[in-house]
Short mmCIF file of C-alpha atoms in Angstrom, two decimals:
data_model
loop_
_atom_site.label_atom_id
_atom_site.label_comp_id
_atom_site.label_asym_id
_atom_site.label_seq_id
_atom_site.Cartn_x
_atom_site.Cartn_y
_atom_site.Cartn_z
CA UNK V 1 39.30 76.32 31.47
CA UNK V 2 40.36 78.52 34.38
CA UNK V 3 41.32 75.58 36.57
CA UNK V 4 44.93 75.41 35.32
CA UNK V 5 45.58 79.11 35.90
CA UNK V 6 43.98 78.95 39.36
CA UNK V 7 45.99 75.82 40.13
CA UNK V 8 49.20 77.54 39.13
CA UNK V 9 48.25 80.61 41.19
CA UNK V 10 47.60 78.44 44.25
CA UNK V 11 50.86 76.63 43.67
CA UNK V 12 52.83 79.86 43.35
CA UNK V 13 51.26 81.37 46.48
CA UNK V 14 51.21 78.41 48.90
CA UNK V 15 53.98 77.28 51.26
CA UNK V 16 57.50 78.34 51.98
CA UNK V 17 58.84 75.45 49.92
CA UNK V 18 57.83 77.07 46.64
CA UNK V 19 58.42 80.74 47.58
CA UNK V 20 61.42 80.91 45.24
CA UNK V 21 59.20 79.87 42.32
CA UNK V 22 57.28 83.14 42.59
CA UNK V 23 60.36 85.26 41.69
CA UNK V 24 61.79 83.04 39.01
CA UNK V 25 58.53 82.42 37.14
CA UNK V 26 56.80 85.76 37.51
CA UNK V 27 56.73 86.54 33.77
CA UNK V 28 55.26 83.13 32.89
CA UNK V 29 52.85 83.18 35.83
CA UNK V 30 51.52 86.60 34.90
CA UNK V 31 51.31 85.35 31.35
CA UNK V 32 49.06 82.48 32.41
CA UNK V 33 46.95 84.42 34.91
CA UNK V 34 46.20 87.32 32.60
CA UNK V 35 44.86 85.27 29.74
CA UNK V 36 42.19 86.65 27.44
CA UNK V 37 39.21 84.62 26.23
CA UNK V 38 38.71 84.88 22.50
CA UNK V 39 36.08 83.33 20.22
CA UNK V 40 37.62 84.29 16.86
CA UNK V 41 40.81 83.54 15.00
CA UNK V 42 43.60 86.04 14.49
CA UNK V 43 43.59 87.70 11.11
CA UNK V 44 45.64 90.14 9.11
CA UNK V 45 44.41 93.03 11.25
CA UNK V 46 46.10 91.47 14.30
CA UNK V 47 49.57 91.34 12.77
CA UNK V 48 50.96 93.91 15.22
CA UNK V 49 49.29 92.24 18.22
CA UNK V 50 51.60 91.99 21.28
CA UNK V 51 50.61 89.10 23.60
CA UNK V 52 52.74 90.42 26.51
CA UNK V 53 50.84 93.72 26.59
CA UNK V 54 47.24 92.44 26.33
CA UNK V 55 47.70 88.86 27.51
CA UNK V 56 47.78 85.82 25.24
CA UNK V 57 44.62 83.89 24.28
CA UNK V 58 45.55 80.65 26.06
CA UNK V 59 42.84 77.98 26.11
CA UNK V 60 42.94 74.82 28.23
CA UNK V 61 41.33 71.76 26.71
CA UNK V 62 41.35 69.82 29.97
CA UNK V 63 41.72 70.59 33.69
CA UNK V 64 45.16 69.85 35.14
CA UNK V 65 45.60 68.32 38.56
CA UNK V 66 48.90 70.09 39.30
CA UNK V 67 51.32 72.61 37.78
CA UNK V 68 53.66 69.74 36.97
CA UNK V 69 51.07 68.17 34.66
CA UNK V 70 50.41 71.51 33.02
CA UNK V 71 54.10 72.33 32.49
CA UNK V 72 54.80 68.84 31.13
CA UNK V 73 52.01 69.25 28.60
CA UNK V 74 53.11 72.84 27.91
CA UNK V 75 56.67 71.81 27.00
CA UNK V 76 55.36 69.44 24.30
CA UNK V 77 54.48 72.44 22.17
CA UNK V 78 57.03 72.86 19.37
CA UNK V 79 56.16 76.51 18.79
CA UNK V 80 57.67 77.76 22.10
CA UNK V 81 60.54 80.17 22.09
CA UNK V 82 63.82 79.45 23.87
CA UNK V 83 63.05 81.90 26.67
CA UNK V 84 59.59 80.41 27.29
CA UNK V 85 61.00 76.88 27.24
CA UNK V 86 63.74 77.81 29.76
CA UNK V 87 61.25 79.46 32.09
CA UNK V 88 58.97 76.41 31.90
CA UNK V 89 61.90 74.06 32.61
CA UNK V 90 62.91 76.07 35.67
CA UNK V 91 59.31 76.08 36.95
CA UNK V 92 59.01 72.32 36.43
CA UNK V 93 62.30 71.70 38.21
CA UNK V 94 61.14 73.85 41.13
CA UNK V 95 57.84 71.97 41.31
CA UNK V 96 59.64 68.62 41.37
CA UNK V 97 61.57 69.79 44.45
CA UNK V 98 58.33 70.19 46.41
CA UNK V 99 57.77 67.27 48.85
CA UNK V 100 55.49 64.50 47.65
CA UNK V 101 53.01 64.91 50.51
CA UNK V 102 52.57 68.58 49.58
CA UNK V 103 52.10 67.66 45.93
CA UNK V 104 49.46 65.08 46.82
CA UNK V 105 47.71 67.55 49.11
CA UNK V 106 47.73 70.17 46.37
CA UNK V 107 46.45 67.68 43.76
CA UNK V 108 43.60 66.60 46.09
CA UNK V 109 42.65 70.24 46.70
CA UNK V 110 42.65 70.93 42.96
CA UNK V 111 40.35 67.95 42.26
CA UNK V 112 37.91 69.12 44.95
CA UNK V 113 37.84 72.63 43.47
CA UNK V 114 37.28 71.25 39.96
CA UNK V 115 34.37 69.13 41.18
CA UNK V 116 32.76 72.11 42.91
CA UNK V 117 33.04 74.44 39.92
CA UNK V 118 32.13 71.77 37.35
CA UNK V 119 28.45 72.86 37.14
CA UNK V 120 29.57 76.44 36.45
CA UNK V 121 31.63 75.29 33.44
CA UNK V 122 28.68 73.66 31.73
CA UNK V 123 27.39 75.65 28.77
CA UNK V 124 24.03 77.36 29.20
CA UNK V 125 21.69 76.81 26.27
CA UNK V 126 19.03 79.42 25.69
CA UNK V 127 15.65 77.72 25.17
CA UNK V 128 13.57 79.22 22.43
CA UNK V 129 9.78 79.44 22.82
CA UNK V 130 10.10 78.38 26.45
CA UNK V 131 6.83 79.94 27.57
CA UNK V 132 5.40 76.84 29.24
CA UNK V 133 8.59 75.33 30.71
CA UNK V 134 10.43 78.32 32.18
CA UNK V 135 10.26 76.85 35.68
CA UNK V 136 10.43 73.19 34.67
CA UNK V 137 12.97 71.20 36.68
CA UNK V 138 12.60 67.92 34.83
CA UNK V 139 14.83 68.10 31.77
CA UNK V 140 13.04 65.16 30.15
CA UNK V 141 9.87 67.26 29.78
CA UNK V 142 11.62 70.28 28.25
CA UNK V 143 11.49 69.90 24.48
CA UNK V 144 11.44 72.12 21.46
CA UNK V 145 8.92 69.86 19.65
CA UNK V 146 11.10 69.73 16.55
CA UNK V 147 11.29 66.38 14.82
CA UNK V 148 9.34 64.56 17.52
CA UNK V 149 7.05 62.88 14.99
CA UNK V 150 9.92 61.55 12.89
CA UNK V 151 10.24 57.79 13.01
CA UNK V 152 13.87 56.89 13.75
CA UNK V 153 13.54 53.08 13.67
CA UNK V 154 13.83 52.95 17.49
CA UNK V 155 10.16 52.55 18.40
CA UNK V 156 7.05 50.62 17.43
CA UNK V 157 4.50 52.07 15.02
CA UNK V 158 1.42 54.02 16.04
CA UNK V 159 -0.87 51.08 15.28
CA UNK V 160 1.19 48.92 17.63
CA UNK V 161 0.95 51.61 20.31
CA UNK V 162 -2.84 51.62 19.86
CA UNK V 163 -2.98 47.84 20.18
CA UNK V 164 -0.80 48.02 23.29
CA UNK V 165 -3.06 50.66 24.82
CA UNK V 166 -6.10 48.49 24.08
CA UNK V 167 -4.38 45.55 25.80
CA UNK V 168 -3.65 47.74 28.85
CA UNK V 169 -7.31 48.76 29.00
CA UNK V 170 -8.43 45.11 28.90
CA UNK V 171 -6.06 44.24 31.72
CA UNK V 172 -7.29 47.19 33.77
CA UNK V 173 -10.92 46.10 33.49
CA UNK V 174 -9.90 42.51 34.22
CA UNK V 175 -8.23 43.66 37.45
CA UNK V 176 -11.34 45.62 38.39
CA UNK V 177 -13.55 42.59 37.74
CA UNK V 178 -11.34 40.31 39.85
CA UNK V 179 -10.40 42.55 42.78
CA UNK V 180 -12.87 45.42 43.06
CA UNK V 181 -16.24 44.25 41.77
CA UNK V 182 -16.61 41.42 44.34
CA UNK V 183 -16.40 44.09 47.04
CA UNK V 184 -19.59 45.68 45.69
CA UNK V 185 -21.60 42.78 47.14
CA UNK V 186 -21.20 44.43 50.55
CA UNK V 187 -23.14 47.44 49.28
CA UNK V 188 -25.97 45.41 47.75
CA UNK V 189 -29.48 46.31 48.93
CA UNK V 190 -32.63 44.27 48.85
CA UNK V 191 -35.01 45.25 46.09
CA UNK V 192 -38.03 47.14 47.28
CA UNK V 193 -40.84 47.96 44.84
CA UNK V 194 -41.64 51.66 44.54
CA UNK V 195 -44.20 52.98 46.94
CA UNK V 196 -47.55 54.33 45.86
CA UNK V 197 -46.34 57.92 46.01
CA UNK V 198 -43.25 57.19 43.85
CA UNK V 199 -44.76 57.47 40.39
CA UNK V 200 -41.80 58.99 38.54
CA UNK V 201 -39.18 56.73 36.95
CA UNK V 202 -35.94 58.40 35.88
CA UNK V 203 -33.43 56.92 33.44
CA UNK V 204 -29.79 58.01 33.08
CA UNK V 205 -27.03 57.21 30.58
CA UNK V 206 -23.42 56.51 31.59
CA UNK V 207 -20.36 55.87 29.42
CA UNK V 208 -18.06 54.32 32.07
CA UNK V 209 -16.30 57.52 33.13
CA UNK V 210 -15.74 58.83 29.60
CA UNK V 211 -17.01 62.20 28.43
CA UNK V 212 -19.90 62.02 25.99
CA UNK V 213 -22.43 64.68 24.92
CA UNK V 214 -25.34 62.33 25.70
CA UNK V 215 -24.34 61.48 29.29
CA UNK V 216 -26.24 64.50 30.66
CA UNK V 217 -29.59 63.41 29.21
CA UNK V 218 -32.30 62.42 31.72
CA UNK V 219 -35.60 60.73 30.84
CA UNK V 220 -38.68 60.54 33.09
CA UNK V 221 -41.70 58.27 32.66
CA UNK V 222 -44.91 58.06 34.65
CA UNK V 223 -48.42 56.77 34.30
CA UNK V 224 -51.23 59.29 34.93
CA UNK V 225 -53.18 56.62 36.82
CA UNK V 226 -50.36 56.36 39.39
CA UNK V 227 -50.93 59.97 40.42
CA UNK V 228 -53.38 59.38 43.26
CA UNK V 229 -54.00 63.11 43.82
CA UNK V 230 -55.73 63.39 40.41
CA UNK V 231 -59.19 62.17 39.53
CA UNK V 232 -60.20 60.82 36.11
CA UNK V 233 -61.04 64.24 34.65
CA UNK V 234 -57.75 65.69 35.85
CA UNK V 235 -55.85 62.71 34.49
CA UNK V 236 -57.47 63.23 31.09
CA UNK V 237 -56.50 66.91 31.21
CA UNK V 238 -52.93 65.89 32.07
CA UNK V 239 -52.84 63.61 29.02
CA UNK V 240 -54.01 66.50 26.84
CA UNK V 241 -51.32 68.75 28.32
CA UNK V 242 -48.64 66.14 27.59
CA UNK V 243 -49.53 66.18 23.89
CA UNK V 244 -47.15 64.11 21.76
CA UNK V 245 -45.29 62.92 24.87
CA UNK V 246 -48.23 60.72 25.83
CA UNK V 247 -48.27 57.13 24.60
CA UNK V 248 -51.94 56.02 24.46
CA UNK V 249 -50.98 52.40 23.79
CA UNK V 250 -48.93 52.01 27.00
CA UNK V 251 -50.67 54.81 28.91
CA UNK V 252 -47.34 56.47 29.74
CA UNK V 253 -46.06 60.04 29.63
CA UNK V 254 -42.40 60.20 28.63
CA UNK V 255 -40.27 63.38 28.72
CA UNK V 256 -36.54 64.03 28.44
CA UNK V 257 -34.18 66.97 29.01
CA UNK V 258 -30.55 67.64 28.07
CA UNK V 259 -30.40 71.43 27.92
CA UNK V 260 -28.24 71.74 31.05
CA UNK V 261 -24.68 70.58 31.60
CA UNK V 262 -25.21 68.21 34.55
CA UNK V 263 -27.67 65.38 35.08
CA UNK V 264 -28.86 66.77 38.41
CA UNK V 265 -29.92 70.02 36.74
CA UNK V 266 -31.87 68.19 34.02
CA UNK V 267 -33.55 65.96 36.61
CA UNK V 268 -34.58 68.99 38.66
CA UNK V 269 -36.00 70.65 35.55
CA UNK V 270 -38.09 67.57 34.72
CA UNK V 271 -39.36 67.33 38.29
CA UNK V 272 -40.46 70.99 38.22
CA UNK V 273 -42.11 70.47 34.83
CA UNK V 274 -44.14 67.48 36.08
CA UNK V 275 -45.21 69.46 39.14
CA UNK V 276 -46.38 72.34 36.90
CA UNK V 277 -48.42 69.92 34.81
CA UNK V 278 -50.05 68.46 37.94
CA UNK V 279 -50.89 71.94 39.26
CA UNK V 280 -52.35 72.93 35.88
CA UNK V 281 -54.41 69.72 35.74
CA UNK V 282 -55.86 70.51 39.18
CA UNK V 283 -56.93 74.01 38.08
CA UNK V 284 -60.76 73.88 37.70
CA UNK V 285 -60.90 77.09 35.67
CA UNK V 286 -60.57 75.31 32.33
CA UNK V 287 -60.73 71.51 32.12
CA UNK V 288 -60.35 71.35 28.29
CA UNK V 289 -63.67 69.57 27.96
CA UNK V 290 -64.21 70.85 24.41
CA UNK V 291 -60.77 69.61 23.28
CA UNK V 292 -60.55 65.91 22.40
CA UNK V 293 -57.51 63.78 23.23
CA UNK V 294 -55.27 63.87 20.14
CA UNK V 295 -53.43 60.62 19.45
CA UNK V 296 -52.41 61.25 15.83
CA UNK V 297 -48.76 61.47 16.84
CA UNK V 298 -48.76 57.80 17.83
CA UNK V 299 -48.78 54.91 15.38
CA UNK V 300 -50.74 51.98 16.70
CA UNK V 301 -49.22 48.60 15.91
CA UNK V 302 -51.77 45.85 15.37
CA UNK V 303 -50.61 42.35 16.23
CA UNK V 304 -52.24 39.52 14.25
CA UNK V 305 -54.38 37.22 16.38
CA UNK V 306 -55.20 33.58 15.81
CA UNK V 307 -58.83 33.27 14.55
CA UNK V 308 -61.23 31.77 17.05
CA UNK V 309 -62.78 29.56 14.34
CA UNK V 310 -59.46 27.81 13.85
CA UNK V 311 -59.13 26.79 17.47
CA UNK V 312 -59.26 23.08 18.33
CA UNK V 313 -62.60 21.99 19.87
CA UNK V 314 -63.19 18.97 22.07
CA UNK V 315 -65.20 17.15 19.37
CA UNK V 316 -62.41 17.66 16.84
CA UNK V 317 -59.82 16.35 19.32
CA UNK V 318 -61.87 13.14 19.89
CA UNK V 319 -62.35 12.64 16.15
CA UNK V 320 -58.58 12.91 15.47
CA UNK V 321 -57.85 10.53 18.34
CA UNK V 322 -60.23 7.91 16.86
CA UNK V 323 -58.55 8.16 13.43
CA UNK V 324 -55.10 7.62 14.99
CA UNK V 325 -56.33 4.49 16.82
CA UNK V 326 -57.78 3.01 13.62
CA UNK V 327 -54.52 3.64 11.70
CA UNK V 328 -52.49 2.01 14.49
CA UNK V 329 -54.71 -1.10 14.57
CA UNK V 330 -54.43 -1.44 10.76
CA UNK V 331 -50.64 -1.30 10.92
CA UNK V 332 -50.51 -3.95 13.63
CA UNK V 333 -52.69 -6.28 11.52
CA UNK V 334 -50.42 -5.82 8.47
CA UNK V 335 -47.36 -6.51 10.60
CA UNK V 336 -48.80 -9.82 11.83
CA UNK V 337 -49.76 -10.83 8.28
CA UNK V 338 -46.29 -9.88 6.97
CA UNK V 339 -47.64 -7.22 4.69
CA UNK V 340 -45.91 -4.33 6.46
CA UNK V 341 -42.56 -3.45 4.91
CA UNK V 342 -39.65 -2.84 7.29
CA UNK V 343 -37.58 -0.01 5.77
CA UNK V 344 -34.43 -0.59 7.91
CA UNK V 345 -34.40 -4.30 7.03
CA UNK V 346 -34.77 -3.57 3.33
CA UNK V 347 -31.79 -1.15 3.37
CA UNK V 348 -29.57 -3.71 5.12
CA UNK V 349 -30.47 -6.40 2.59
CA UNK V 350 -29.68 -4.02 -0.28
CA UNK V 351 -26.25 -3.14 1.21
#
């Protein structure tokens, strides 16, 4: 908006060629330079308003490259007085007398100034509720979150987005299977059975990188007989200490822990608990001799067994073999005599 006034000021104050324009157009120049910015319309209260005393409220809709362009556009106004029109004509005639190279130089300078001050002319919008994006430089992220969930017929539905995300996940795992998983063969190790001192077997649960409340659970299993530092009496005491965690059918003690946040913490807790049980089982002060091993917590499953009396004996096998031989010899005799009916032949004759 101020580019036209600044352009006219530069034109009026530059060069000897347009020095005469400063004296002849001083009233109009001061009129343009001392313009007042107003955001309201004039009403009845401004009837006695004098624009020459306070400066008129001139607004420029577009930046002008030279005073000649501005004066040409200014003279198209039908509401100008005779004095203003004469002053504008004299200023335009003076500008036309300036050499063309000076006019081009002035126009180029005006365009450069307009390009430099263009960011300053842009309106500044005050962002409401801008607590999280005060220092955000990416304008695409700044949003007021108003009407974002409204469907404007320019996007696919949420179910289609879900299907597309599922397809992306399949492709990601396919790429992993093709390019990354074959590289794991370099890290493969030969299986070695656990040593005699490695009696504890830990089991973990993983959900492929996703968060799940059960991924911190750790389970440990061991057989009391694998603990070589315990004798039979101490092993029995250990079974009594395990209580309902002892499986008498498989002879295994199974315990789990998920009270801590990480798997390593739960594993450490289980290891300390097993060590406490072993130390308590080694204590000869009280061997729990008067306490029997309670197995009421476990339900024994009985598998039906084939009765021994129904098993095939050698005599029965020979007897069945003799019966099969007799039946085969009888069929061969009937076939020679023509008394044996051929079922396939009978069906063909009937068809």
